[in-house]
């Protein structure tokens, strides 16, 4: 529901090479008027134009379309029953589903999920802002795409800046 989150997710999607972002339900969108667009653009810094995005009012419809196109549909949830992000093996292509920051992914979407993953958290809150959670998961997927499914390159082969 946050313009900041939408802009931040679009910007991170651009940086990590995401194919497209599907915005659903009450998620703010750049096409909802100039005030909305400016607020999203303030965080997205142009990614609202460089990342392919679409709007689907009904999340179930969006998930069905993506599943029909061969995507593994994966919820990102802080549930104890979820698979740890760093243990999970994605089946490409992957559709990540992020829910409401407080309430998570709606229970009515559970039948449409192929997997549920969680970001391991050690602190007391055990919670991340949705845009931050998206960044963690997207960059783990990018790491796997660039360096292989399970490991980072040896320290001497990594470049530092």
PDB file of C-alpha atoms in Angstrom:
ATOM      1  CA  UNK A   1       0.000   0.000   0.000  1.00  0.00           C
ATOM      2  CA  UNK A   2       3.042   2.242   0.172  1.00  0.00           C
ATOM      3  CA  UNK A   3       4.186   4.371  -2.749  1.00  0.00           C
ATOM      4  CA  UNK A   4       7.718   4.062  -1.366  1.00  0.00           C
ATOM      5  CA  UNK A   5       7.533   0.262  -1.443  1.00  0.00           C
ATOM      6  CA  UNK A   6       6.266   0.204  -5.018  1.00  0.00           C
ATOM      7  CA  UNK A   7       9.038   2.548  -6.159  1.00  0.00           C
ATOM      8  CA  UNK A   8      11.693   0.693  -4.216  1.00  0.00           C
ATOM      9  CA  UNK A   9      10.620  -2.707  -5.534  1.00  0.00           C
ATOM     10  CA  UNK A  10      10.616  -1.389  -9.113  1.00  0.00           C
ATOM     11  CA  UNK A  11      14.103   0.056  -8.635  1.00  0.00           C
ATOM     12  CA  UNK A  12      15.439  -3.179  -7.129  1.00  0.00           C
ATOM     13  CA  UNK A  13      13.738  -5.159  -9.901  1.00  0.00           C
ATOM     14  CA  UNK A  14      15.593  -3.030 -12.454  1.00  0.00           C
ATOM     15  CA  UNK A  15      18.923  -3.466 -10.676  1.00  0.00           C
ATOM     16  CA  UNK A  16      18.544  -7.233 -10.358  1.00  0.00           C
ATOM     17  CA  UNK A  17      17.299  -7.882 -13.907  1.00  0.00           C
ATOM     18  CA  UNK A  18      13.693  -8.839 -13.181  1.00  0.00           C
ATOM     19  CA  UNK A  19      11.691  -9.605 -16.326  1.00  0.00           C
ATOM     20  CA  UNK A  20       8.506  -7.907 -15.100  1.00  0.00           C
ATOM     21  CA  UNK A  21       6.588  -6.898 -12.026  1.00  0.00           C
ATOM     22  CA  UNK A  22       2.899  -7.675 -11.633  1.00  0.00           C
ATOM     23  CA  UNK A  23       1.108  -5.291  -9.273  1.00  0.00           C
ATOM     24  CA  UNK A  24      -2.162  -6.561  -7.816  1.00  0.00           C
ATOM     25  CA  UNK A  25      -5.068  -5.409  -5.698  1.00  0.00           C
ATOM     26  CA  UNK A  26      -4.534  -2.160  -3.794  1.00  0.00           C
ATOM     27  CA  UNK A  27      -0.832  -1.844  -4.643  1.00  0.00           C
ATOM     28  CA  UNK A  28      -0.089   1.731  -5.782  1.00  0.00           C
ATOM     29  CA  UNK A  29       0.755   2.065  -9.490  1.00  0.00           C
ATOM     30  CA  UNK A  30       2.470   4.709 -11.603  1.00  0.00           C
ATOM     31  CA  UNK A  31      -0.636   5.040 -13.817  1.00  0.00           C
ATOM     32  CA  UNK A  32      -2.928   6.267 -11.028  1.00  0.00           C
ATOM     33  CA  UNK A  33      -2.391   9.970 -11.605  1.00  0.00           C
ATOM     34  CA  UNK A  34       0.456  12.450 -11.562  1.00  0.00           C
ATOM     35  CA  UNK A  35       0.710  12.647  -7.756  1.00  0.00           C
ATOM     36  CA  UNK A  36       1.047   8.857  -7.467  1.00  0.00           C
ATOM     37  CA  UNK A  37       3.505   8.729 -10.362  1.00  0.00           C
ATOM     38  CA  UNK A  38       5.711  11.454  -8.855  1.00  0.00           C
ATOM     39  CA  UNK A  39       5.746   9.778  -5.448  1.00  0.00           C
ATOM     40  CA  UNK A  40       6.677   6.392  -6.934  1.00  0.00           C
ATOM     41  CA  UNK A  41       9.231   7.999  -9.257  1.00  0.00           C
ATOM     42  CA  UNK A  42      10.923   9.694  -6.299  1.00  0.00           C
ATOM     43  CA  UNK A  43      12.047   6.263  -5.072  1.00  0.00           C
ATOM     44  CA  UNK A  44      12.066   4.330  -8.355  1.00  0.00           C
ATOM     45  CA  UNK A  45      14.374   6.890 -10.054  1.00  0.00           C
ATOM     46  CA  UNK A  46      13.163   5.951 -13.528  1.00  0.00           C
ATOM     47  CA  UNK A  47      12.669   2.224 -12.931  1.00  0.00           C
ATOM     48  CA  UNK A  48       8.921   2.758 -13.288  1.00  0.00           C
ATOM     49  CA  UNK A  49       9.760   3.280 -16.976  1.00  0.00           C
ATOM     50  CA  UNK A  50      12.635   0.796 -17.408  1.00  0.00           C
ATOM     51  CA  UNK A  51      10.983  -2.217 -15.751  1.00  0.00           C
ATOM     52  CA  UNK A  52       8.097  -3.855 -17.500  1.00  0.00           C
ATOM     53  CA  UNK A  53       5.145  -3.803 -15.110  1.00  0.00           C
ATOM     54  CA  UNK A  54       1.476  -4.598 -15.381  1.00  0.00           C
ATOM     55  CA  UNK A  55      -1.571  -4.391 -13.182  1.00  0.00           C
ATOM     56  CA  UNK A  56      -3.946  -7.244 -12.469  1.00  0.00           C
ATOM     57  CA  UNK A  57      -6.757  -6.334 -10.037  1.00  0.00           C
ATOM     58  CA  UNK A  58      -7.284  -9.967  -9.004  1.00  0.00           C
ATOM     59  CA  UNK A  59      -4.221 -11.713  -7.589  1.00  0.00           C
ATOM     60  CA  UNK A  60      -5.610 -15.222  -8.213  1.00  0.00           C
ATOM     61  CA  UNK A  61      -6.046 -14.382 -11.907  1.00  0.00           C
ATOM     62  CA  UNK A  62      -2.446 -13.133 -12.077  1.00  0.00           C
ATOM     63  CA  UNK A  63      -1.103 -16.268 -10.372  1.00  0.00           C
ATOM     64  CA  UNK A  64      -3.097 -18.590 -12.616  1.00  0.00           C
ATOM     65  CA  UNK A  65      -1.733 -16.856 -15.730  1.00  0.00           C
ATOM     66  CA  UNK A  66       1.845 -17.048 -14.464  1.00  0.00           C
ATOM     67  CA  UNK A  67       1.497 -20.716 -13.461  1.00  0.00           C
ATOM     68  CA  UNK A  68       0.005 -21.504 -16.886  1.00  0.00           C
ATOM     69  CA  UNK A  69       3.114 -19.916 -18.411  1.00  0.00           C
ATOM     70  CA  UNK A  70       5.410 -22.241 -16.469  1.00  0.00           C
ATOM     71  CA  UNK A  71       6.343 -20.042 -13.501  1.00  0.00           C
ATOM     72  CA  UNK A  72       6.987 -21.573 -10.101  1.00  0.00           C
ATOM     73  CA  UNK A  73       4.776 -19.450  -7.832  1.00  0.00           C
ATOM     74  CA  UNK A  74       6.492 -18.812  -4.507  1.00  0.00           C
ATOM     75  CA  UNK A  75       5.203 -16.909  -1.487  1.00  0.00           C
ATOM     76  CA  UNK A  76       7.734 -15.062   0.667  1.00  0.00           C
ATOM     77  CA  UNK A  77       6.487 -15.349   4.258  1.00  0.00           C
ATOM     78  CA  UNK A  78       8.021 -15.239   7.741  1.00  0.00           C
ATOM     79  CA  UNK A  79       6.352 -18.559   8.589  1.00  0.00           C
ATOM     80  CA  UNK A  80       8.200 -21.253  10.563  1.00  0.00           C
ATOM     81  CA  UNK A  81       6.809 -23.843   8.111  1.00  0.00           C
ATOM     82  CA  UNK A  82       8.356 -22.060   5.115  1.00  0.00           C
ATOM     83  CA  UNK A  83      11.579 -23.262   3.514  1.00  0.00           C
ATOM     84  CA  UNK A  84      14.661 -21.187   4.291  1.00  0.00           C
ATOM     85  CA  UNK A  85      15.550 -18.973   1.310  1.00  0.00           C
ATOM     86  CA  UNK A  86      19.144 -20.223   1.345  1.00  0.00           C
ATOM     87  CA  UNK A  87      18.080 -23.900   1.330  1.00  0.00           C
ATOM     88  CA  UNK A  88      15.279 -23.593  -1.244  1.00  0.00           C
ATOM     89  CA  UNK A  89      15.976 -24.641  -4.828  1.00  0.00           C
ATOM     90  CA  UNK A  90      14.051 -22.506  -7.318  1.00  0.00           C
ATOM     91  CA  UNK A  91      12.564 -23.956 -10.487  1.00  0.00           C
ATOM     92  CA  UNK A  92      13.037 -21.260 -13.102  1.00  0.00           C
ATOM     93  CA  UNK A  93      11.203 -19.128 -14.069  1.00  0.00           C
ATOM     94  CA  UNK A  94      10.043 -17.962 -10.629  1.00  0.00           C
ATOM     95  CA  UNK A  95       7.173 -15.694  -9.610  1.00  0.00           C
ATOM     96  CA  UNK A  96       7.675 -14.228  -6.137  1.00  0.00           C
ATOM     97  CA  UNK A  97       4.571 -13.259  -4.182  1.00  0.00           C
ATOM     98  CA  UNK A  98       4.921 -10.678  -1.414  1.00  0.00           C
ATOM     99  CA  UNK A  99       1.936  -9.996   0.789  1.00  0.00           C
ATOM    100  CA  UNK A 100       0.922  -7.283   3.164  1.00  0.00           C
ATOM    101  CA  UNK A 101       3.718  -6.360   5.582  1.00  0.00           C
ATOM    102  CA  UNK A 102       1.646  -7.086   8.671  1.00  0.00           C
ATOM    103  CA  UNK A 103      -0.760  -9.774   7.452  1.00  0.00           C
ATOM    104  CA  UNK A 104       1.412 -11.550   4.881  1.00  0.00           C
ATOM    105  CA  UNK A 105       0.113 -13.328   1.810  1.00  0.00           C
ATOM    106  CA  UNK A 106      -3.647 -13.790   1.916  1.00  0.00           C
ATOM    107  CA  UNK A 107      -4.668 -17.332   2.960  1.00  0.00           C
ATOM    108  CA  UNK A 108      -6.937 -17.630  -0.104  1.00  0.00           C
ATOM    109  CA  UNK A 109      -3.772 -17.603  -2.258  1.00  0.00           C
ATOM    110  CA  UNK A 110      -2.243 -20.672  -0.564  1.00  0.00           C
ATOM    111  CA  UNK A 111      -3.683 -23.174  -3.079  1.00  0.00           C
ATOM    112  CA  UNK A 112      -1.892 -21.282  -5.861  1.00  0.00           C
ATOM    113  CA  UNK A 113       1.571 -21.484  -4.280  1.00  0.00           C
ATOM    114  CA  UNK A 114       4.134 -24.058  -5.381  1.00  0.00           C
ATOM    115  CA  UNK A 115       6.367 -23.176  -2.433  1.00  0.00           C
ATOM    116  CA  UNK A 116       6.623 -20.870   0.565  1.00  0.00           C
ATOM    117  CA  UNK A 117      10.029 -19.487   1.491  1.00  0.00           C
ATOM    118  CA  UNK A 118      11.282 -17.348   4.342  1.00  0.00           C
ATOM    119  CA  UNK A 119      14.240 -15.088   4.882  1.00  0.00           C
ATOM    120  CA  UNK A 120      16.146 -16.239   7.957  1.00  0.00           C
ATOM    121  CA  UNK A 121      16.063 -13.558  10.650  1.00  0.00           C
ATOM    122  CA  UNK A 122      17.956 -13.480  13.911  1.00  0.00           C
ATOM    123  CA  UNK A 123      16.625 -10.340  15.589  1.00  0.00           C
ATOM    124  CA  UNK A 124      13.695  -9.918  17.944  1.00  0.00           C
ATOM    125  CA  UNK A 125      11.306  -8.426  15.372  1.00  0.00           C
ATOM    126  CA  UNK A 126      11.776 -11.175  12.769  1.00  0.00           C
ATOM    127  CA  UNK A 127      10.260  -8.838  10.226  1.00  0.00           C
ATOM    128  CA  UNK A 128      11.436  -6.806   7.252  1.00  0.00           C
ATOM    129  CA  UNK A 129       9.823  -4.041   5.228  1.00  0.00           C
ATOM    130  CA  UNK A 130       8.371  -5.614   2.075  1.00  0.00           C
ATOM    131  CA  UNK A 131      10.711  -3.663  -0.217  1.00  0.00           C
ATOM    132  CA  UNK A 132      13.713  -4.790   1.831  1.00  0.00           C
ATOM    133  CA  UNK A 133      12.491  -8.395   1.782  1.00  0.00           C
ATOM    134  CA  UNK A 134      12.090  -8.180  -1.996  1.00  0.00           C
ATOM    135  CA  UNK A 135      15.667  -6.921  -2.288  1.00  0.00           C
ATOM    136  CA  UNK A 136      17.048  -9.774  -0.189  1.00  0.00           C
ATOM    137  CA  UNK A 137      15.230 -12.444  -2.201  1.00  0.00           C
ATOM    138  CA  UNK A 138      15.885 -10.869  -5.608  1.00  0.00           C
ATOM    139  CA  UNK A 139      19.600 -10.561  -4.921  1.00  0.00           C
ATOM    140  CA  UNK A 140      19.820 -14.143  -3.675  1.00  0.00           C
ATOM    141  CA  UNK A 141      18.222 -15.234  -6.956  1.00  0.00           C
ATOM    142  CA  UNK A 142      20.615 -12.996  -8.896  1.00  0.00           C
ATOM    143  CA  UNK A 143      23.570 -14.489  -7.002  1.00  0.00           C
ATOM    144  CA  UNK A 144      22.416 -17.968  -7.969  1.00  0.00           C
ATOM    145  CA  UNK A 145      21.959 -16.939 -11.596  1.00  0.00           C
ATOM    146  CA  UNK A 146      25.410 -15.364 -11.806  1.00  0.00           C
ATOM    147  CA  UNK A 147      27.454 -17.767  -9.677  1.00  0.00           C
ATOM    148  CA  UNK A 148      25.594 -21.059  -9.635  1.00  0.00           C
ATOM    149  CA  UNK A 149      22.866 -22.568  -7.578  1.00  0.00           C
ATOM    150  CA  UNK A 150      24.579 -23.119  -4.265  1.00  0.00           C
ATOM    151  CA  UNK A 151      27.829 -21.272  -3.808  1.00  0.00           C
ATOM    152  CA  UNK A 152      29.593 -17.960  -4.172  1.00  0.00           C
ATOM    153  CA  UNK A 153      32.813 -17.810  -6.149  1.00  0.00           C
ATOM    154  CA  UNK A 154      36.002 -18.312  -4.173  1.00  0.00           C
ATOM    155  CA  UNK A 155      37.087 -15.075  -2.443  1.00  0.00           C
ATOM    156  CA  UNK A 156      40.097 -14.602  -4.727  1.00  0.00           C
ATOM    157  CA  UNK A 157      37.886 -14.603  -7.853  1.00  0.00           C
ATOM    158  CA  UNK A 158      35.431 -11.965  -6.585  1.00  0.00           C
ATOM    159  CA  UNK A 159      36.057  -8.369  -7.511  1.00  0.00           C
ATOM    160  CA  UNK A 160      35.900  -5.726  -4.847  1.00  0.00           C
ATOM    161  CA  UNK A 161      35.423  -2.010  -5.316  1.00  0.00           C
TER     162      UNK A 161
END
